[in-house]
């Protein structure tokens, strides 16, 4: 049997038919490929970037979370990568530019994601556009801590009276634009004294300033301050939480001491670069929540002084949006600009 030669028209028609069939095959394969991609993730170590030094509150949370995630992923490995500097902005800028493949994440905090948009006129990243929320991991109340060997006050009222007798109220912070920094402004506004913030680059430097007496006090997270308070090296005068901290139950809240306006906290949560595939975000959200809400994970985080949440991606997004608005008002009231 002979075959008629392909004319130009017949050749074009045949090519079109083959292309259409191939397209149908690709369409049928696409959902399966996406499903396999989601199932396969992760298949290599994941990097969890932290914008603060080792030993800081975010670092403590990141390492506990990394351990539980790694265990859940067959000990695949979650590498905590500390990138301290500029109140966490260096780390946030790097992760915002990272490949959106789920292998570079950030344990973000209130300052980086909710305060920075108001305190910086030129920010190298946009928290809303450059990140996808995965899950809020913990919340953290603050303690107003002083060095009992340097400061005679034993409660907030005595600290206020002592401060009024001084030439200035020098308050240490763990970085400009951080929640503790604005906590000092809120405190000053509540007692009618304008504080002089002294910004330290590292947690160790800030604690050193307290121990030496270079600053009168500081707002430190419960997780960071608890060990020093229990050891008697620092004295916690008040907690910024709605209720007393389980780690330091003897420390009354500001509300209990007549300062109902001084109720605030911070939080840490996992975010991924924008355009990370939704199936990977869903897997991460599920695994992060399992890690922090497991009996062991929750116990360890609570023992470190944090309140465990483990929210959905949508819930975390709403928290970021609400806090961006509320902290924005605080920043505006202080007139602070970091640049």
Short mmCIF file of C-alpha atoms in Angstrom, two decimals:
data_model
loop_
_atom_site.label_atom_id
_atom_site.label_comp_id
_atom_site.label_asym_id
_atom_site.label_seq_id
_atom_site.Cartn_x
_atom_site.Cartn_y
_atom_site.Cartn_z
CA UNK A 1 0.00 0.00 0.00
CA UNK A 2 1.32 3.40 -0.87
CA UNK A 3 0.95 6.46 1.28
CA UNK A 4 0.03 9.76 -0.23
CA UNK A 5 2.69 12.38 0.27
CA UNK A 6 1.99 14.99 2.93
CA UNK A 7 1.02 18.27 1.41
CA UNK A 8 1.69 21.49 3.29
CA UNK A 9 -1.91 21.68 4.45
CA UNK A 10 -2.01 18.04 5.58
CA UNK A 11 1.32 18.43 7.40
CA UNK A 12 0.06 21.47 9.33
CA UNK A 13 -3.16 19.65 10.24
CA UNK A 14 -1.22 16.62 11.51
CA UNK A 15 1.11 18.78 13.61
CA UNK A 16 -1.89 20.60 15.09
CA UNK A 17 -3.55 17.31 16.03
CA UNK A 18 -0.38 15.97 17.69
CA UNK A 19 0.06 19.25 19.61
CA UNK A 20 -3.52 19.11 20.84
CA UNK A 21 -3.10 15.55 22.07
CA UNK A 22 0.13 16.48 23.82
CA UNK A 23 -1.63 19.40 25.48
CA UNK A 24 -4.36 17.09 26.77
CA UNK A 25 -1.70 14.83 28.19
CA UNK A 26 -0.01 17.75 29.93
CA UNK A 27 -3.32 18.90 31.39
CA UNK A 28 -4.01 15.44 32.74
CA UNK A 29 -0.51 15.25 34.20
CA UNK A 30 -0.45 18.71 35.80
CA UNK A 31 -2.57 17.95 38.92
CA UNK A 32 -0.63 14.73 39.46
CA UNK A 33 2.67 16.58 39.15
CA UNK A 34 1.54 19.23 41.62
CA UNK A 35 0.39 16.56 44.05
CA UNK A 36 3.71 14.76 43.77
CA UNK A 37 5.59 18.03 44.32
CA UNK A 38 3.63 18.68 47.52
CA UNK A 39 4.14 15.12 48.74
CA UNK A 40 7.86 15.19 48.00
CA UNK A 41 8.47 18.36 50.00
CA UNK A 42 10.81 18.54 51.81
CA UNK A 43 13.46 16.26 50.37
CA UNK A 44 16.54 18.21 51.52
CA UNK A 45 17.49 20.37 54.53
CA UNK A 46 15.45 23.51 55.11
CA UNK A 47 17.04 26.79 56.22
CA UNK A 48 15.24 28.76 58.94
CA UNK A 49 16.63 32.31 59.05
CA UNK A 50 16.54 34.27 62.32
CA UNK A 51 17.29 37.99 62.38
CA UNK A 52 18.72 37.96 65.88
CA UNK A 53 21.79 36.45 67.56
CA UNK A 54 22.14 33.10 69.28
CA UNK A 55 20.59 33.08 72.74
CA UNK A 56 17.93 35.67 71.89
CA UNK A 57 14.21 34.96 72.21
CA UNK A 58 13.67 34.32 68.48
CA UNK A 59 16.72 32.05 68.40
CA UNK A 60 15.41 29.96 71.32
CA UNK A 61 12.07 29.48 69.57
CA UNK A 62 13.68 28.77 66.20
CA UNK A 63 15.90 26.02 67.58
CA UNK A 64 13.07 24.29 69.42
CA UNK A 65 10.90 24.51 66.30
CA UNK A 66 13.73 23.30 64.03
CA UNK A 67 14.25 20.25 66.21
CA UNK A 68 10.59 19.24 66.13
CA UNK A 69 10.23 19.89 62.39
CA UNK A 70 13.35 17.88 61.62
CA UNK A 71 12.04 14.97 63.67
CA UNK A 72 8.73 15.10 61.80
CA UNK A 73 10.57 15.09 58.49
CA UNK A 74 12.60 11.97 59.28
CA UNK A 75 15.56 13.94 60.70
CA UNK A 76 16.03 15.56 57.30
CA UNK A 77 17.54 18.62 58.95
CA UNK A 78 16.38 22.17 59.63
CA UNK A 79 19.30 24.59 59.81
CA UNK A 80 18.87 27.68 61.99
CA UNK A 81 20.77 30.49 60.29
CA UNK A 82 21.29 33.56 62.49
CA UNK A 83 21.54 36.80 60.50
CA UNK A 84 21.49 39.50 63.20
CA UNK A 85 21.55 43.20 62.54
CA UNK A 86 19.34 46.27 62.06
CA UNK A 87 16.58 44.92 64.28
CA UNK A 88 16.08 41.89 62.05
CA UNK A 89 15.86 43.84 58.79
CA UNK A 90 18.97 42.24 57.27
CA UNK A 91 17.48 38.78 57.62
CA UNK A 92 14.07 39.87 56.32
CA UNK A 93 15.60 41.50 53.25
CA UNK A 94 17.55 38.32 52.44
CA UNK A 95 14.59 35.98 52.81
CA UNK A 96 12.34 38.30 50.79
CA UNK A 97 14.72 37.76 47.83
CA UNK A 98 15.16 34.00 48.36
CA UNK A 99 13.88 31.35 45.98
CA UNK A 100 10.19 30.68 46.76
CA UNK A 101 10.66 26.92 46.96
CA UNK A 102 10.05 26.30 50.67
CA UNK A 103 13.70 25.67 51.48
CA UNK A 104 14.39 29.16 52.87
CA UNK A 105 12.03 30.34 55.59
CA UNK A 106 12.16 33.00 58.29
CA UNK A 107 11.08 33.01 61.89
CA UNK A 108 9.79 36.55 61.77
CA UNK A 109 8.76 38.76 64.67
CA UNK A 110 6.59 41.77 65.38
CA UNK A 111 9.29 44.36 64.69
CA UNK A 112 10.21 43.01 61.26
CA UNK A 113 6.70 42.38 60.00
CA UNK A 114 4.38 44.81 61.80
CA UNK A 115 6.43 47.75 63.13
CA UNK A 116 9.07 48.30 60.44
CA UNK A 117 6.61 49.55 57.76
CA UNK A 118 5.79 52.53 60.01
CA UNK A 119 9.22 53.21 61.47
CA UNK A 120 11.14 53.12 58.17
CA UNK A 121 10.33 55.48 55.32
CA UNK A 122 12.46 53.37 52.97
CA UNK A 123 12.21 49.67 53.73
CA UNK A 124 14.08 47.16 51.56
CA UNK A 125 11.15 44.76 51.64
CA UNK A 126 7.36 44.90 51.90
CA UNK A 127 6.04 42.55 54.60
CA UNK A 128 2.65 42.31 52.89
CA UNK A 129 3.91 41.71 49.35
CA UNK A 130 7.19 39.86 49.89
CA UNK A 131 6.11 37.19 52.39
CA UNK A 132 3.44 34.56 52.81
CA UNK A 133 2.37 33.86 56.41
CA UNK A 134 2.74 30.21 57.41
CA UNK A 135 1.91 30.10 61.12
CA UNK A 136 2.29 32.23 64.21
CA UNK A 137 4.29 30.04 66.59
CA UNK A 138 4.33 31.84 69.95
CA UNK A 139 3.49 35.08 71.70
CA UNK A 140 5.78 36.72 74.22
CA UNK A 141 4.96 39.20 76.96
CA UNK A 142 7.55 41.66 78.22
CA UNK A 143 8.99 42.21 81.67
CA UNK A 144 10.16 45.59 82.90
CA UNK A 145 13.46 44.48 84.41
CA UNK A 146 15.99 46.38 86.52
CA UNK A 147 19.21 45.53 88.30
CA UNK A 148 18.30 45.29 92.02
CA UNK A 149 21.91 46.05 92.95
CA UNK A 150 21.71 49.40 91.11
CA UNK A 151 18.05 50.43 91.36
CA UNK A 152 16.34 50.72 94.78
CA UNK A 153 12.81 50.23 93.41
CA UNK A 154 10.90 47.02 94.13
CA UNK A 155 7.70 47.78 92.23
CA UNK A 156 6.56 50.07 89.42
CA UNK A 157 5.43 52.87 91.73
CA UNK A 158 8.82 53.00 93.45
CA UNK A 159 10.58 52.89 90.07
CA UNK A 160 8.53 55.87 88.88
CA UNK A 161 9.33 57.82 92.05
CA UNK A 162 13.02 56.99 91.69
CA UNK A 163 12.97 57.98 87.99
CA UNK A 164 11.45 61.36 88.74
CA UNK A 165 14.38 62.12 91.04
CA UNK A 166 16.92 61.35 88.30
CA UNK A 167 18.18 63.65 85.56
CA UNK A 168 16.98 61.25 82.90
CA UNK A 169 15.37 57.86 82.42
CA UNK A 170 17.77 55.77 80.35
CA UNK A 171 16.09 52.61 79.04
CA UNK A 172 18.00 49.87 77.27
CA UNK A 173 16.55 48.31 74.12
CA UNK A 174 17.47 45.31 72.01
CA UNK A 175 17.42 47.41 68.86
CA UNK A 176 15.77 50.52 67.43
CA UNK A 177 12.27 49.87 66.16
CA UNK A 178 11.73 46.71 68.21
CA UNK A 179 8.69 46.14 70.47
CA UNK A 180 10.83 46.66 73.56
CA UNK A 181 11.95 50.03 72.20
CA UNK A 182 8.37 51.22 71.78
CA UNK A 183 7.44 49.59 75.07
CA UNK A 184 9.83 52.08 76.71
CA UNK A 185 8.02 54.95 74.95
CA UNK A 186 4.63 53.60 76.07
CA UNK A 187 5.92 53.38 79.63
CA UNK A 188 7.30 56.90 79.52
CA UNK A 189 4.00 58.23 78.19
CA UNK A 190 2.10 56.44 80.96
CA UNK A 191 4.24 57.93 83.75
CA UNK A 192 4.82 61.33 82.18
CA UNK A 193 8.58 60.99 81.72
CA UNK A 194 10.23 60.96 78.31
CA UNK A 195 12.70 58.07 78.27
CA UNK A 196 16.09 58.15 76.63
CA UNK A 197 16.43 54.88 74.68
CA UNK A 198 19.85 53.29 74.54
CA UNK A 199 19.97 50.86 71.64
CA UNK A 200 22.22 47.81 71.92
CA UNK A 201 23.28 45.61 69.03
CA UNK A 202 23.05 42.31 70.85
CA UNK A 203 21.16 40.72 73.70
CA UNK A 204 24.39 40.30 75.66
CA UNK A 205 25.27 43.98 75.29
CA UNK A 206 21.82 45.05 76.52
CA UNK A 207 22.02 42.79 79.55
CA UNK A 208 25.52 44.11 80.17
CA UNK A 209 24.12 47.63 80.25
CA UNK A 210 21.65 46.58 82.93
CA UNK A 211 24.27 44.79 85.00
CA UNK A 212 26.67 47.73 84.85
CA UNK A 213 23.99 50.30 85.64
CA UNK A 214 24.45 52.19 82.38
CA UNK A 215 20.68 51.97 81.86
CA UNK A 216 17.96 51.97 84.51
CA UNK A 217 15.76 49.30 83.00
CA UNK A 218 14.63 47.50 79.89
CA UNK A 219 11.64 45.70 78.45
CA UNK A 220 12.81 42.15 77.90
CA UNK A 221 10.79 39.14 76.80
CA UNK A 222 9.79 36.64 79.46
CA UNK A 223 11.88 33.98 77.73
CA UNK A 224 14.98 36.16 77.84
CA UNK A 225 14.56 37.56 81.33
CA UNK A 226 13.20 34.58 83.30
CA UNK A 227 16.54 32.87 83.99
CA UNK A 228 18.21 36.07 85.24
CA UNK A 229 15.17 36.98 87.34
CA UNK A 230 15.05 33.54 88.96
CA UNK A 231 18.80 33.75 89.65
CA UNK A 232 18.35 37.13 91.36
CA UNK A 233 20.52 38.98 88.85
CA UNK A 234 17.58 41.02 87.60
CA UNK A 235 14.31 42.08 89.21
CA UNK A 236 11.09 42.03 87.19
CA UNK A 237 8.84 44.89 88.28
CA UNK A 238 5.87 44.16 86.01
CA UNK A 239 4.60 42.07 83.12
CA UNK A 240 3.04 43.59 79.99
CA UNK A 241 0.60 40.72 79.55
CA UNK A 242 -3.13 40.52 80.17
CA UNK A 243 -2.39 37.97 82.88
CA UNK A 244 0.68 36.96 84.85
CA UNK A 245 3.34 34.85 83.20
CA UNK A 246 3.36 31.14 84.04
CA UNK A 247 7.17 31.34 84.11
CA UNK A 248 7.21 34.21 86.62
CA UNK A 249 3.85 33.99 88.41
CA UNK A 250 4.94 36.24 91.29
CA UNK A 251 5.43 39.22 88.99
CA UNK A 252 2.26 41.36 88.82
CA UNK A 253 1.05 42.87 85.56
CA UNK A 254 1.09 46.58 84.82
CA UNK A 255 -2.69 46.45 84.89
CA UNK A 256 -2.62 45.16 88.47
CA UNK A 257 -0.37 48.07 89.43
CA UNK A 258 -2.61 50.76 88.00
CA UNK A 259 -1.35 50.99 84.39
CA UNK A 260 -4.10 49.41 82.23
CA UNK A 261 -2.71 51.06 79.09
CA UNK A 262 0.54 49.06 79.32
CA UNK A 263 -0.73 45.79 77.87
CA UNK A 264 1.24 44.64 74.83
CA UNK A 265 3.25 41.72 73.57
CA UNK A 266 5.19 40.45 70.60
CA UNK A 267 5.06 37.26 68.60
CA UNK A 268 7.24 35.04 66.45
CA UNK A 269 5.98 33.18 63.41
CA UNK A 270 7.13 31.42 60.28
CA UNK A 271 6.88 33.18 56.91
CA UNK A 272 7.99 32.12 53.44
CA UNK A 273 8.98 34.19 50.40
CA UNK A 274 6.07 35.36 48.26
CA UNK A 275 5.10 33.05 45.40
CA UNK A 276 5.96 29.92 47.39
CA UNK A 277 3.55 27.28 45.99
CA UNK A 278 0.29 27.00 47.96
CA UNK A 279 0.72 23.24 48.42
CA UNK A 280 4.07 23.82 50.13
CA UNK A 281 2.59 26.54 52.36
CA UNK A 282 -0.19 24.13 53.32
CA UNK A 283 2.33 21.40 54.17
CA UNK A 284 4.44 23.83 56.21
CA UNK A 285 1.43 25.21 58.06
CA UNK A 286 0.31 21.72 59.04
CA UNK A 287 3.76 20.58 60.12
CA UNK A 288 4.59 23.74 62.09
CA UNK A 289 1.29 23.52 63.96
CA UNK A 290 1.89 19.85 64.76
CA UNK A 291 5.41 20.63 65.98
CA UNK A 292 4.47 23.42 68.38
CA UNK A 293 1.22 21.90 69.58
CA UNK A 294 2.70 18.48 70.28
CA UNK A 295 2.98 17.66 73.97
CA UNK A 296 6.77 17.89 73.95
CA UNK A 297 7.01 20.93 71.70
CA UNK A 298 4.42 22.89 73.65
CA UNK A 299 5.99 21.99 77.00
CA UNK A 300 9.46 23.09 75.91
CA UNK A 301 8.24 26.40 74.51
CA UNK A 302 6.15 27.14 77.59
CA UNK A 303 9.06 26.23 79.87
CA UNK A 304 11.11 28.80 77.94
CA UNK A 305 8.52 31.46 78.80
CA UNK A 306 6.45 31.65 75.62
CA UNK A 307 2.73 31.35 74.96
CA UNK A 308 2.16 28.69 72.30
CA UNK A 309 -0.31 29.46 69.50
CA UNK A 310 0.33 27.59 66.24
CA UNK A 311 -2.18 29.41 64.05
CA UNK A 312 -3.31 28.84 60.50
CA UNK A 313 -1.79 30.87 57.70
CA UNK A 314 -4.95 32.98 57.41
CA UNK A 315 -5.07 33.65 61.15
CA UNK A 316 -1.43 34.72 61.18
CA UNK A 317 -2.08 37.04 58.26
CA UNK A 318 -4.86 38.73 60.22
CA UNK A 319 -2.61 39.13 63.27
CA UNK A 320 0.10 40.79 61.17
CA UNK A 321 -2.42 43.17 59.58
CA UNK A 322 -4.01 44.13 62.90
CA UNK A 323 -0.67 44.70 64.63
CA UNK A 324 0.66 46.70 61.68
CA UNK A 325 -2.23 49.10 62.24
CA UNK A 326 -1.99 49.24 66.05
CA UNK A 327 1.81 49.57 66.25
CA UNK A 328 1.64 52.12 63.44
CA UNK A 329 -0.33 54.39 65.76
CA UNK A 330 2.31 53.98 68.47
CA UNK A 331 5.12 54.81 66.06
CA UNK A 332 3.25 57.86 64.80
CA UNK A 333 2.67 59.08 68.36
CA UNK A 334 6.38 58.89 69.17
CA UNK A 335 7.43 60.57 65.92
CA UNK A 336 10.19 57.97 65.60
CA UNK A 337 11.83 57.31 62.24
CA UNK A 338 14.67 54.85 61.92
CA UNK A 339 16.02 56.36 58.68
#
